[in-house]
Short mmCIF file of C-alpha atoms in Angstrom, two decimals:
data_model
loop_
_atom_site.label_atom_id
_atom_site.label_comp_id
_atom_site.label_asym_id
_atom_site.label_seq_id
_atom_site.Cartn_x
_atom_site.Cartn_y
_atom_site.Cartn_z
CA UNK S 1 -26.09 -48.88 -28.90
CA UNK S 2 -24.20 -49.03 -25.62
CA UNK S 3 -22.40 -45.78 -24.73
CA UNK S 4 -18.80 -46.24 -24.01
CA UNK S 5 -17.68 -45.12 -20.49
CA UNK S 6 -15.70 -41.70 -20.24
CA UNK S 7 -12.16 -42.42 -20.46
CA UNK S 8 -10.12 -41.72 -16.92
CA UNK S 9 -8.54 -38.16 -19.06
CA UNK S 10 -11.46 -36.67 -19.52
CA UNK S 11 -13.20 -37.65 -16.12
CA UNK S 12 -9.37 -36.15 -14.17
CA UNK S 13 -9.87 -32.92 -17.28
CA UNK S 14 -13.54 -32.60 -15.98
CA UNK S 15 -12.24 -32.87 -12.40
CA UNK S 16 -9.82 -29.76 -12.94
CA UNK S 17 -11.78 -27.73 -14.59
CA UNK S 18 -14.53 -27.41 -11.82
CA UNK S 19 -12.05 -27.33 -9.21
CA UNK S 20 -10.06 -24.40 -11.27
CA UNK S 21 -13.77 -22.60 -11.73
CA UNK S 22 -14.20 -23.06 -8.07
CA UNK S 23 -10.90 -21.38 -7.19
CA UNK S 24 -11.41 -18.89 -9.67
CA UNK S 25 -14.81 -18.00 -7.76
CA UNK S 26 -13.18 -18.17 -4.27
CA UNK S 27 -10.31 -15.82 -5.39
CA UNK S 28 -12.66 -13.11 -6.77
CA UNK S 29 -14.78 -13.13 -3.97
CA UNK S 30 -12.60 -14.04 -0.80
CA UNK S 31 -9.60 -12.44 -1.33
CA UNK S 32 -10.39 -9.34 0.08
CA UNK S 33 -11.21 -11.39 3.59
CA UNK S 34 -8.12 -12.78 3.54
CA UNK S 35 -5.49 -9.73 2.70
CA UNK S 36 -6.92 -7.17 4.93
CA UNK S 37 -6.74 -7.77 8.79
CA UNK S 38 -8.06 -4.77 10.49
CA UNK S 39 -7.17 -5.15 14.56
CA UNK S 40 -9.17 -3.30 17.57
CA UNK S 41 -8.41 0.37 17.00
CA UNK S 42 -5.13 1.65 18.71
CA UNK S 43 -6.21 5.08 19.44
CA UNK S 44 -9.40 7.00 20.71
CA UNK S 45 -11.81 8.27 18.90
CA UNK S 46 -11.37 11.93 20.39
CA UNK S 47 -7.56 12.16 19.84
CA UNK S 48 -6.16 15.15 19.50
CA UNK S 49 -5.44 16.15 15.44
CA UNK S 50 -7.63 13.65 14.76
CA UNK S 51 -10.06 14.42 11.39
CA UNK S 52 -13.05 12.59 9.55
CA UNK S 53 -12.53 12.71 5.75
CA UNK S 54 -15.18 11.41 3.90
CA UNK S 55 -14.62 9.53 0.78
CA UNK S 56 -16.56 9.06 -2.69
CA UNK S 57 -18.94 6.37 -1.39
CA UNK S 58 -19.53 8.18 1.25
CA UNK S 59 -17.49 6.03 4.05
CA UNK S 60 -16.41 8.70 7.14
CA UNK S 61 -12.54 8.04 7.55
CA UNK S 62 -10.44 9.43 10.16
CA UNK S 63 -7.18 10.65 9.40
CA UNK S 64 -3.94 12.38 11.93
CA UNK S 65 -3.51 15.62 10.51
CA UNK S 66 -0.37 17.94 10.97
CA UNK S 67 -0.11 20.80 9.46
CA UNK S 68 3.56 21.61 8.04
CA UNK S 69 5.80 24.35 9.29
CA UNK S 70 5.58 27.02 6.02
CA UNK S 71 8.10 25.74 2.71
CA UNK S 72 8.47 22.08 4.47
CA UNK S 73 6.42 19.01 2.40
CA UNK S 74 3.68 17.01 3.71
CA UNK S 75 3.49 13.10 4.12
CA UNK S 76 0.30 11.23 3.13
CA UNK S 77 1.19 7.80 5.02
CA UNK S 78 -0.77 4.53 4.52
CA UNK S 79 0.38 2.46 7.11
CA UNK S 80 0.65 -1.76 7.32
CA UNK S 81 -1.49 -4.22 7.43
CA UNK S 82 -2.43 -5.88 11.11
CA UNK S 83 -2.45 -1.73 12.22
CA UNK S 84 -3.91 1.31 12.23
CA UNK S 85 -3.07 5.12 12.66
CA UNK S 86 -2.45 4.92 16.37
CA UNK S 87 0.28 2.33 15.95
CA UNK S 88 3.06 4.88 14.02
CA UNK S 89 2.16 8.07 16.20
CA UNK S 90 6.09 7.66 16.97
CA UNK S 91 7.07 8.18 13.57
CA UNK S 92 4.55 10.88 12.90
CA UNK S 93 6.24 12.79 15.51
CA UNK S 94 9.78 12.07 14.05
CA UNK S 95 8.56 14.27 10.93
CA UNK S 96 6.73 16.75 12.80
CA UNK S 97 10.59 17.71 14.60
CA UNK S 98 11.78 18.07 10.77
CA UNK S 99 8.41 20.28 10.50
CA UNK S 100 7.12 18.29 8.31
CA UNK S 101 3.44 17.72 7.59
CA UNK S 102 1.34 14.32 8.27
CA UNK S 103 -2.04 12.89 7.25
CA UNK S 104 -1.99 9.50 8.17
CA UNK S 105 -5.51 8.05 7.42
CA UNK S 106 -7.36 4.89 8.09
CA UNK S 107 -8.67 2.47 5.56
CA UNK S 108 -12.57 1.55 5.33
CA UNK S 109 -12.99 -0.85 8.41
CA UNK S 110 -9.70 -0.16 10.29
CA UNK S 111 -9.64 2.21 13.42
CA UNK S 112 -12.69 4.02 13.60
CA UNK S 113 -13.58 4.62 9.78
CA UNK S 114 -16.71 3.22 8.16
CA UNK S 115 -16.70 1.14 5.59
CA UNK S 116 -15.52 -2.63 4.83
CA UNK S 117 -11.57 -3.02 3.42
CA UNK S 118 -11.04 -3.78 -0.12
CA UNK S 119 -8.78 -2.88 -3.05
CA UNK S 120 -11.23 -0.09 -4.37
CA UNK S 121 -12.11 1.05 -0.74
CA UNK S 122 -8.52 1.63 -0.07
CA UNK S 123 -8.00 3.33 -3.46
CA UNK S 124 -11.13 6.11 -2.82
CA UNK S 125 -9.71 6.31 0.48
CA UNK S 126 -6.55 7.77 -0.23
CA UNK S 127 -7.83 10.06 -3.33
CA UNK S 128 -9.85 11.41 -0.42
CA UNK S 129 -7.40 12.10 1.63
CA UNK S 130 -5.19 13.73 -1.55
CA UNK S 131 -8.15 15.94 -1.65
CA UNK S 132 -8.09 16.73 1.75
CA UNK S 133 -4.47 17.84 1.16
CA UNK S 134 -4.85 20.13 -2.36
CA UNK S 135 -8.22 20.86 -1.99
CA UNK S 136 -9.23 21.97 1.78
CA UNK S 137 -5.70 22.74 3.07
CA UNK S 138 -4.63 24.38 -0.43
CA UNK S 139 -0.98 22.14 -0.56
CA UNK S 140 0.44 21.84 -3.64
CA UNK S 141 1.38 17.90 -5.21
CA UNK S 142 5.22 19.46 -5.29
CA UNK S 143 5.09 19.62 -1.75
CA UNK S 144 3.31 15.78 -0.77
CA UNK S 145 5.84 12.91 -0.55
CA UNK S 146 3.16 10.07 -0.91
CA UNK S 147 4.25 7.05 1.68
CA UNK S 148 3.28 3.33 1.77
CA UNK S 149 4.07 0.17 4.13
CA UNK S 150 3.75 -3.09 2.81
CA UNK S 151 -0.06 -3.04 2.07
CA UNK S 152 -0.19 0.71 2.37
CA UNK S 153 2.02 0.57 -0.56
CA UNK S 154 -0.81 -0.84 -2.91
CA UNK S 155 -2.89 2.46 -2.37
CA UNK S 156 0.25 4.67 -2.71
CA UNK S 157 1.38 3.26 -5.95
CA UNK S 158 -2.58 3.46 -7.22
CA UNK S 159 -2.27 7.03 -6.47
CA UNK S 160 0.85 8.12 -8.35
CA UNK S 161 -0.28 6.72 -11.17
CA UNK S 162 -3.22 9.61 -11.03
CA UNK S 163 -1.26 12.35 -9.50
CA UNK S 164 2.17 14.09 -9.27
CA UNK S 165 3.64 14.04 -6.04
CA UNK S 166 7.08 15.33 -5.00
CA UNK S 167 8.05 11.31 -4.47
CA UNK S 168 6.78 7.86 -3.85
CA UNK S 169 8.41 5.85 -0.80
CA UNK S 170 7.47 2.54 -0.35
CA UNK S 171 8.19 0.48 2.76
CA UNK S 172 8.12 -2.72 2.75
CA UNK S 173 6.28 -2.97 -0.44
CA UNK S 174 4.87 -6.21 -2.78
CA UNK S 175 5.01 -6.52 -6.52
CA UNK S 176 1.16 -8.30 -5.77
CA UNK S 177 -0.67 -8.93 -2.84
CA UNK S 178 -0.89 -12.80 -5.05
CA UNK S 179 2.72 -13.05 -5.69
CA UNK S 180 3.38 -12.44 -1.78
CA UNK S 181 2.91 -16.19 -1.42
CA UNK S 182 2.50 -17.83 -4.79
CA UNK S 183 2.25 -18.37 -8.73
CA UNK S 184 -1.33 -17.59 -8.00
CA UNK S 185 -0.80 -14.50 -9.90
CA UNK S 186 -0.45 -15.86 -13.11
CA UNK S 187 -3.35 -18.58 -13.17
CA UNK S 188 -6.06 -17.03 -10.92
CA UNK S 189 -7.99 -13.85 -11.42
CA UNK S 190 -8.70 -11.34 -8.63
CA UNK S 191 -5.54 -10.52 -7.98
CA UNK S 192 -5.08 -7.00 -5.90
CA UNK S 193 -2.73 -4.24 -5.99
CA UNK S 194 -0.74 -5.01 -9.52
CA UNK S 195 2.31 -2.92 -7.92
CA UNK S 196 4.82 -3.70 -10.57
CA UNK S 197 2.46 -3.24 -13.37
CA UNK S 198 1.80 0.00 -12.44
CA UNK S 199 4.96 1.52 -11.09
CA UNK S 200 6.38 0.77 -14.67
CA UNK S 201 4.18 3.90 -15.76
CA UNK S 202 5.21 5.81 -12.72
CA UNK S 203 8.21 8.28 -13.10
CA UNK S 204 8.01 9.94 -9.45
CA UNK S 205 11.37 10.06 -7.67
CA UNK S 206 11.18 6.48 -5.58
CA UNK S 207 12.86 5.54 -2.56
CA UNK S 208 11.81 1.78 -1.82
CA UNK S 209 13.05 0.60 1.95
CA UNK S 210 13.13 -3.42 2.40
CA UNK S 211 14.28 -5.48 5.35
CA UNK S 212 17.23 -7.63 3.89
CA UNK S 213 15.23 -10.67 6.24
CA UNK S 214 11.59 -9.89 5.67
CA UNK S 215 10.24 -13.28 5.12
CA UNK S 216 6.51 -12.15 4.38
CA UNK S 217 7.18 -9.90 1.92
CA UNK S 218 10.83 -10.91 0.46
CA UNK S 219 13.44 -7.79 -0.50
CA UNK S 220 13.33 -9.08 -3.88
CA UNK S 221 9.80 -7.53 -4.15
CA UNK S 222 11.58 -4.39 -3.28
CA UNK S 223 14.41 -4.91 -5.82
CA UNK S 224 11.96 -6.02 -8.33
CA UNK S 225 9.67 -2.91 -8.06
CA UNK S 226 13.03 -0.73 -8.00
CA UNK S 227 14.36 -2.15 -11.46
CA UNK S 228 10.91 -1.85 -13.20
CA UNK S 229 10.71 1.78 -12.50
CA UNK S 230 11.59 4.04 -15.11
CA UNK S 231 11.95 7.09 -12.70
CA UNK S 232 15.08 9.06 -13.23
CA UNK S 233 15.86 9.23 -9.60
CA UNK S 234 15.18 6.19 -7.34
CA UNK S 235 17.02 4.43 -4.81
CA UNK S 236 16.41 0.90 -2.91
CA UNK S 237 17.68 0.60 0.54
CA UNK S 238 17.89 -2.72 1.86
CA UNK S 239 18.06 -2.66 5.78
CA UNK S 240 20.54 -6.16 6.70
CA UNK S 241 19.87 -8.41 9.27
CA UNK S 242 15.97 -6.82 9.51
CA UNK S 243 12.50 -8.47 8.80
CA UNK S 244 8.85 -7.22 8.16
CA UNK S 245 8.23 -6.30 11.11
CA UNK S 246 12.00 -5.45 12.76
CA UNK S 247 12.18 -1.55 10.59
CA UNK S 248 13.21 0.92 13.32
CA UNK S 249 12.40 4.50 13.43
CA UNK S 250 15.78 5.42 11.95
CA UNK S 251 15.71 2.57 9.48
CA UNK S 252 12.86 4.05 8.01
CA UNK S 253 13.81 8.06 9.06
CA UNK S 254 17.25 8.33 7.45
CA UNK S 255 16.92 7.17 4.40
CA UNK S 256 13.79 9.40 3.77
CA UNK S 257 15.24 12.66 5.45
CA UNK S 258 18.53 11.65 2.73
CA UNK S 259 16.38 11.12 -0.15
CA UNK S 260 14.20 14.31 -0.12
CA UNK S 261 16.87 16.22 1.55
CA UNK S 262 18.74 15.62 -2.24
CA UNK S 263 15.58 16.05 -4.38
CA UNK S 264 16.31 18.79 -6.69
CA UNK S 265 14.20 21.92 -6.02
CA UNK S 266 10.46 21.00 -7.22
#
């Protein structure tokens, strides 16, 4: 008996199918190459205040560390994308002259850590450095305000889900490193840092800061994240006629100094 020849449906159906499997493949294994962009390190690796923390899988991380001026809070900042540690030292000293503490650390593979960048990497990287914080300089979570820009957000939100800090500011932030750029979010797996998801568990104080222009992470992101949260005090501040890249020093200063400056006593 002759077969009959696969209709054209099935043959395009078959067609999809492999080509969805192959995405599928290439978005849980690639996507980790293609969100993290780690740049020649910006600083030396004998700063001054510079410390090695080392994380769960053992990667050696270095970290700016400031100690705080006694009753002032301490900043654990996880900075952008395309930079490291040595590209906000500006801003680091902007809290120091409020005497407030800093650790600003480095992700696996950025500056002079170890390690290779990833969504889990990041994640044990800044438990570490909360550890460094309440375990080997003794400072309570009442007194860390836990900052993140744009992909330093991911970590930051990961974090207050785990922890109690005295508030969560996010700069620049995503609702998913997938919905940055596309529906990919809702038909491929692999998708990293599921900010919006998890900030709807989060009731920190949140202060989100968004350039009004920021075409590679839009403000609605911002917006977006701010609505979902259920925290009883939270602010967005949408910075006009600014992009991704354009936040000043006192875009970003003000509106945190205001914020925690009105935090009721923790």
């Amino acid at each position: 008996m002759e077969k009959r020849p696969k209709s054209f449906g099935f043959r395009l159906f078959r067609f999809l199918l492999i080509a969805y499997a192959g995405l599928c493949i290439f978005s849980c294994t690639m996507a980790d190459r293609m969100i993290f962009m780690p740049q020649r390190p910006a600083y030396a690796p004998t700063a001054p205040n510079l410390v090695t923390i080392e994380d769960e899988a053992g990667e050696r991380l270095k970290a700016f560390y400031f100690p705080p001026a006694s009753g002032k809070p301490t900043v654990l900042y996880s900075h952008g994308n395309a930079e490291d540690i040595g590209t906000s030292i500006d801003l680091y000293q902007q809290w120091r002259r409020d005497g407030w503490g800093v650790l600003a650390y480095d992700y696996p593979g950025y500056g002079h850590s170890t390690g290779s960048p990833s969504e889990s990497s990041t994640e044990l990287a800044i438990a570490a450095a909360w550890n460094f914080l309440t375990l080997n300089e003794s400072i309570p979570e009442k007194d860390i305000i836990v900052i993140g820009r744009s992909i330093g957000s991911g970590p930051s939100v990961w974090l207050a889900q785990h922890h109690h800090p005295r508030a969560l500011i996010l700069i620049s932030p995503f609702t998913s490193t997938f919905a940055v750029r596309s529906p990919a979010q809702y038909i491929l797996p692999g998708n990293r840092f599921p900010n919006l998801k998890r900030l709807r568990k989060i009731d920190t104080p949140l202060l989100i800061i968004h350039g009004e222009q920021d075409t590679l992470i839009p403000a609605t992101h911002g917006r977006t994240l701010h609505q979902a949260s259920p925290a009883t005090t939270k602010r967005f501040v949408g910075i006009p006629d600014t992009g991704h890249n354009d936040l000043g020093l006192i875009d970003i200063i003000a509106p945190i100094r205001s914020f925690i400056k009105e935090l009721p006593e923790p």
